[in-house]
mmCIF file of C-alpha atoms in Angstrom:
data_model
loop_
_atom_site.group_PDB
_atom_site.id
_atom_site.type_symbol
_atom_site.label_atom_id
_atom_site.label_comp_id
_atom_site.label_asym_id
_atom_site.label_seq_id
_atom_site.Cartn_x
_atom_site.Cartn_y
_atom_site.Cartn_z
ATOM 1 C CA UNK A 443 204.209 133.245 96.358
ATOM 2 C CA UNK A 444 204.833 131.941 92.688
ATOM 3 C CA UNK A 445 208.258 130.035 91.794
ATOM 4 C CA UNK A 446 210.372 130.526 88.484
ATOM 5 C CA UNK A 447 212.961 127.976 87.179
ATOM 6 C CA UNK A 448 215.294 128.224 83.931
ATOM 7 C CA UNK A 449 214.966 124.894 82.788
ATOM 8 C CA UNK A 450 217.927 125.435 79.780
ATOM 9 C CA UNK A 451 217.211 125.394 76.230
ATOM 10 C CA UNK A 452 215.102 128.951 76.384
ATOM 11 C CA UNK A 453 212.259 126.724 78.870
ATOM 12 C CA UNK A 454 211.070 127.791 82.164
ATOM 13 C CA UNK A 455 208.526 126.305 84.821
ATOM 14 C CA UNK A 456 206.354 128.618 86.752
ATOM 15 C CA UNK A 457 204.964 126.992 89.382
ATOM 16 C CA UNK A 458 202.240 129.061 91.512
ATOM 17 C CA UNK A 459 199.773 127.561 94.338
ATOM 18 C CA UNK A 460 196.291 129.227 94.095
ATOM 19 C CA UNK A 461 193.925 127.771 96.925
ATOM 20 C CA UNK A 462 194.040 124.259 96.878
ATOM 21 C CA UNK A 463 195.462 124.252 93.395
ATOM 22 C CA UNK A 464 198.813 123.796 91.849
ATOM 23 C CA UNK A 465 199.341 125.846 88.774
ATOM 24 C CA UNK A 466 201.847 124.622 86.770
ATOM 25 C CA UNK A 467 202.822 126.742 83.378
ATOM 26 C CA UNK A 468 206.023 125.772 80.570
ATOM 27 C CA UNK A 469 207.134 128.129 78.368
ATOM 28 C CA UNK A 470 209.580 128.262 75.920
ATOM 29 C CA UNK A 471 211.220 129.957 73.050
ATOM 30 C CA UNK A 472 212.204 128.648 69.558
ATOM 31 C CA UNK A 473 213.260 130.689 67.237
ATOM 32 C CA UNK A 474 210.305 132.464 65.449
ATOM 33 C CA UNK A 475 207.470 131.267 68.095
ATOM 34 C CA UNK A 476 206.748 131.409 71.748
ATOM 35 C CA UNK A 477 205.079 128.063 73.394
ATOM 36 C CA UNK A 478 203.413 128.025 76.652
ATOM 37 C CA UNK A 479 201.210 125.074 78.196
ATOM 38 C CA UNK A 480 199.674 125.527 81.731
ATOM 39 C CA UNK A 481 197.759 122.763 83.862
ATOM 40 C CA UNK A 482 196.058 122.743 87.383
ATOM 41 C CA UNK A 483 196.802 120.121 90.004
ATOM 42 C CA UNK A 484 194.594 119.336 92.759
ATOM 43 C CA UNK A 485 197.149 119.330 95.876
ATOM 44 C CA UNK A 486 195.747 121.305 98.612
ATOM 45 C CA UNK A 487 197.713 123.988 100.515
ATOM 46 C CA UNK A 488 201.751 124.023 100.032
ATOM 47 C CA UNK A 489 203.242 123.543 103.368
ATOM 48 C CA UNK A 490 206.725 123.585 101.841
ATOM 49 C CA UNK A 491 208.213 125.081 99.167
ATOM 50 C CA UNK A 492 208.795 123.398 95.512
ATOM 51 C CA UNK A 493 211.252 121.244 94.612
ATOM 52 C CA UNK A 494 212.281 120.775 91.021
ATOM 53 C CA UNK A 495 214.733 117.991 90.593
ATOM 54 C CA UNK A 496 216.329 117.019 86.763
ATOM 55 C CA UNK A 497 216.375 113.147 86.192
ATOM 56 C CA UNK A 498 217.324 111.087 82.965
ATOM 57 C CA UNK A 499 213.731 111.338 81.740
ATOM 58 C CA UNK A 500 213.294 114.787 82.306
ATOM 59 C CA UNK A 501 212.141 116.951 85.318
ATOM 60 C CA UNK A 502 210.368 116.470 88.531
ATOM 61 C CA UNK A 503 208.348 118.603 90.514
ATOM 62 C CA UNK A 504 207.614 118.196 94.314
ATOM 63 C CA UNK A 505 204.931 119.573 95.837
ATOM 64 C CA UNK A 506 204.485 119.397 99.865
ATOM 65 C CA UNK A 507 200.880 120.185 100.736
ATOM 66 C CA UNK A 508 198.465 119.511 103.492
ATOM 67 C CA UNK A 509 197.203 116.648 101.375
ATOM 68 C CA UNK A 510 200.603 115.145 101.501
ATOM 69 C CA UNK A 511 203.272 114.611 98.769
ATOM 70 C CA UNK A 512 202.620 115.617 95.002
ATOM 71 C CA UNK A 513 204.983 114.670 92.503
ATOM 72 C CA UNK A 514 204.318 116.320 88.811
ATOM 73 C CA UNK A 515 206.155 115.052 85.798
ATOM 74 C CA UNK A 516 207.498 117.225 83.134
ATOM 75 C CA UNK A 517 208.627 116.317 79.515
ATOM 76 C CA UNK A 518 209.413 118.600 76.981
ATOM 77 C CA UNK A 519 205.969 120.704 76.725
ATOM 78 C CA UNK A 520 203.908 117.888 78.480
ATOM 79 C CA UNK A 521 203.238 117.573 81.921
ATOM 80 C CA UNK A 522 201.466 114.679 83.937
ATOM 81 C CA UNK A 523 200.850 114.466 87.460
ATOM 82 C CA UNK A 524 202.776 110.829 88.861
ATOM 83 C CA UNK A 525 200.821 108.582 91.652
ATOM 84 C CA UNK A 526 203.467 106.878 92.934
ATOM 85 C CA UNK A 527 206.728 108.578 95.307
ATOM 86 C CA UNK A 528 209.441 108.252 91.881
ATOM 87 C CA UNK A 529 213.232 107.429 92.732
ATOM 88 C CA UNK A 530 215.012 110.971 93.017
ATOM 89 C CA UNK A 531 218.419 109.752 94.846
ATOM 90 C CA UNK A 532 220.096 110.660 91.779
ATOM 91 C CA UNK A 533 218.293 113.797 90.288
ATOM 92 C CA UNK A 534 219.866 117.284 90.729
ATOM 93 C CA UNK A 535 217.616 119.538 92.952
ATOM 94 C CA UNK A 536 217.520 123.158 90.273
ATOM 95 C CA UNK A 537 217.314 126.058 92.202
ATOM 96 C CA UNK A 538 213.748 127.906 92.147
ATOM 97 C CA UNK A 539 213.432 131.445 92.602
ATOM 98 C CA UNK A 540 210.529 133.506 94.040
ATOM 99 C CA UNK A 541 208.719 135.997 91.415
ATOM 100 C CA UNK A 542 205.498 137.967 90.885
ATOM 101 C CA UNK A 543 202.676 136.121 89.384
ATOM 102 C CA UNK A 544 202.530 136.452 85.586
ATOM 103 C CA UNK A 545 199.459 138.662 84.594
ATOM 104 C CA UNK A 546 197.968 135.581 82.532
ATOM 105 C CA UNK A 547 197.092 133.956 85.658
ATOM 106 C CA UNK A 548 195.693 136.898 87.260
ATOM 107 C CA UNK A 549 193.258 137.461 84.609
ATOM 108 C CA UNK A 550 190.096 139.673 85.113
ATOM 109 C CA UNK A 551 187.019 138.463 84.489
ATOM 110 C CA UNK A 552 185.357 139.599 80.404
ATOM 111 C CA UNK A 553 182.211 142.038 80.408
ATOM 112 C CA UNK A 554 179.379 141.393 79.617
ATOM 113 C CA UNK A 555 179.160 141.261 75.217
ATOM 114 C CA UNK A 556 176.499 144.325 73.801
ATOM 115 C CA UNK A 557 173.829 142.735 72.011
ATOM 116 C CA UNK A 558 174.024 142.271 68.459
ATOM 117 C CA UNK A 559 171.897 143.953 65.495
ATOM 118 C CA UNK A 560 169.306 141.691 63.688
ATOM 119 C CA UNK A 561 170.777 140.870 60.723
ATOM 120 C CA UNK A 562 169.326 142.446 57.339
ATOM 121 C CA UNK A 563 167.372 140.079 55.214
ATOM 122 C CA UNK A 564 169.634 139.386 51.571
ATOM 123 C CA UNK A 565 168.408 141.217 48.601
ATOM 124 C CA UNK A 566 167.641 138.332 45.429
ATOM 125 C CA UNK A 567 170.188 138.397 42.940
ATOM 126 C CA UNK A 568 169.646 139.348 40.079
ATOM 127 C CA UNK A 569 168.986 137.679 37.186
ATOM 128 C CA UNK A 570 172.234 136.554 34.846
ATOM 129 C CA UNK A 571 172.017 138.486 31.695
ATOM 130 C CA UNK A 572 172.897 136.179 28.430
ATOM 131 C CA UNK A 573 176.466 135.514 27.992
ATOM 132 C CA UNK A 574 178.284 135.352 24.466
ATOM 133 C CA UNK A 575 181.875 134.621 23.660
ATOM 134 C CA UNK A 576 182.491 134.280 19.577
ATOM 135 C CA UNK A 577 179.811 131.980 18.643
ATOM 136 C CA UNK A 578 178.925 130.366 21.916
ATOM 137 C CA UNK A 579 176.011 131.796 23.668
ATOM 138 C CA UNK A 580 174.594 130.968 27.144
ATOM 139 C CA UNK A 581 171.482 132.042 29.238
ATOM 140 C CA UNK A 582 169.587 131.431 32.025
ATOM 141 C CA UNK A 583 166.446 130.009 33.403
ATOM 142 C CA UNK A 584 165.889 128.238 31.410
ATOM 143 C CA UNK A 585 169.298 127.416 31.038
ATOM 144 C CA UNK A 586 170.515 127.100 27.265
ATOM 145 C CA UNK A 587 174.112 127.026 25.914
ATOM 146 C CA UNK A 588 174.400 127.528 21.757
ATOM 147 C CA UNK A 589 177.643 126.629 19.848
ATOM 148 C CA UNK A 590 177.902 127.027 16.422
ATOM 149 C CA UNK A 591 175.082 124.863 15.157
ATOM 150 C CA UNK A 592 174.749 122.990 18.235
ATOM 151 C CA UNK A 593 172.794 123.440 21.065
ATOM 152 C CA UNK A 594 171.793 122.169 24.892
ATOM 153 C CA UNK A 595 168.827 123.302 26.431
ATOM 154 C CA UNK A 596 168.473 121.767 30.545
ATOM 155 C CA UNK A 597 165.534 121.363 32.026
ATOM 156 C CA UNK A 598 163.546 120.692 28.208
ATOM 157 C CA UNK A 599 161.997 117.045 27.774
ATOM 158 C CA UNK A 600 163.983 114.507 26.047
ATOM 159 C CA UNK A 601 161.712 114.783 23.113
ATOM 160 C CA UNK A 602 163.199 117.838 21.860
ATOM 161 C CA UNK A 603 166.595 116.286 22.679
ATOM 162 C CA UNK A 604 165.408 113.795 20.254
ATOM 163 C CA UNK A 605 164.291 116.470 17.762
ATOM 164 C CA UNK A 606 168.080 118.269 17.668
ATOM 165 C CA UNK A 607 170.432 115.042 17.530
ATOM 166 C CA UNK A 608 170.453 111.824 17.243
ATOM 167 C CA UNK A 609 170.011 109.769 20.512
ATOM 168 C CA UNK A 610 172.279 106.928 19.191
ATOM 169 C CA UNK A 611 175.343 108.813 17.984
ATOM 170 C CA UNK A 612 174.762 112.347 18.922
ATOM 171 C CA UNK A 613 174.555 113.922 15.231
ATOM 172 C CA UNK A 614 172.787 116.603 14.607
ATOM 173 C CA UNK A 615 169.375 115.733 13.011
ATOM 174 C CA UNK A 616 166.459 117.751 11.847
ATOM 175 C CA UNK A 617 163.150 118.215 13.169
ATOM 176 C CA UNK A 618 161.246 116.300 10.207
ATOM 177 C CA UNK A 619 164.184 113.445 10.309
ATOM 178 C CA UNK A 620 162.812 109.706 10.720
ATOM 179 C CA UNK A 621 166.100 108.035 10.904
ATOM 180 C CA UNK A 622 169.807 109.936 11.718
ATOM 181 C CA UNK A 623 171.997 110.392 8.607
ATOM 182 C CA UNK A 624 174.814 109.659 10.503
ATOM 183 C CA UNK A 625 174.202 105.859 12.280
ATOM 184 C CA UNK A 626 170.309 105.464 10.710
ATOM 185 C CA UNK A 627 169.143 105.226 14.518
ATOM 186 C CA UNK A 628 165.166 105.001 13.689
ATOM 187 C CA UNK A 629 164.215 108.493 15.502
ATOM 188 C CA UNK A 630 160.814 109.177 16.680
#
């Protein structure tokens, strides 16, 4: 038998014993979202029923097993289990009703997944067909960009660099040039 407890501010505790386990689910309800944490305590058999008491820091759950006395602390949407017997002369005992098990923690077990189809190799792209945009230009491979009277060619050596503009200053120089116009950088 599973046990249900409004604990105010739209949160309940579900408390269930499966086994030799102590299932222990919060759930709650702001507005716009639903929150729900669960966590399994190793306590043996109940041999009593749950007792939730409501302390100063929060809540307290007893659990009487055949294993002895379990005590489970719960904080807003944390829970921890506590290894010591906790000082509950002063807590309020919250009354716990008796309800079904949700059907999240009866859960049947997945099938098996169908195999998945090989994958189909990628087709190359193609190649990129020369760009132009007023007077700028670009293609690829190799890759060459044109502007006016300027131009950058990647992937060339730096000789023809060299043999466009000026290494120095960057003018623009001409093929049979021995020294730039612009700085008189001696060009090779």
């Amino acid at each position: 038998m599973a046990y249900l407890c409004n604990l105010g501010n739209g949160q309940q505790v579900f408390v269930d014993n499966q086994d030799n386990q102590t299932i222990v689910t919060l759930s709650g309800t702001v507005p716009g979202q639903q929150q729900q944490s669960s966590s399994g305590f190793y306590t043996g058999k109940w041999t009593a029923l749950p007792i939730l008491y409501r302390h100063a820091g929060g809540f307290i759950l007893r659990i009487e097993s055949d294993r002895g006395p379990h005590y489970v602390q719960l904080q807003g949407s944390s829970m921890s289990a506590i290894g010591t017997t906790p000082n509950l002369e002063t807590a309020e005992v919250l009354p716990m009703q008796t309800v079904e098990p949700p059907p999240a923690a009866t859960m049947e077990p997945m099938k098996p997944m169908e195999p998945m189809k090989p994958m189909e190799p990628m087709k190359p792209m193609e190649p990129m067909k020369p760009m132009k945009m007023g007077d700028m230009e670009m293609r690829m491979n190799p890759m060459e960009m044109r502007m006016g009277n300027m131009s950058m060619n990647i992937g060339e050596s730096t000789q023809s660099y060299r043999q466009n503009f000026c290494p120095q200053c960057g003018a623009p120089v001409k093929e049979n040039d021995r020294f730039c116009a612009n700085c008189g950088q001696r060009l090779s």
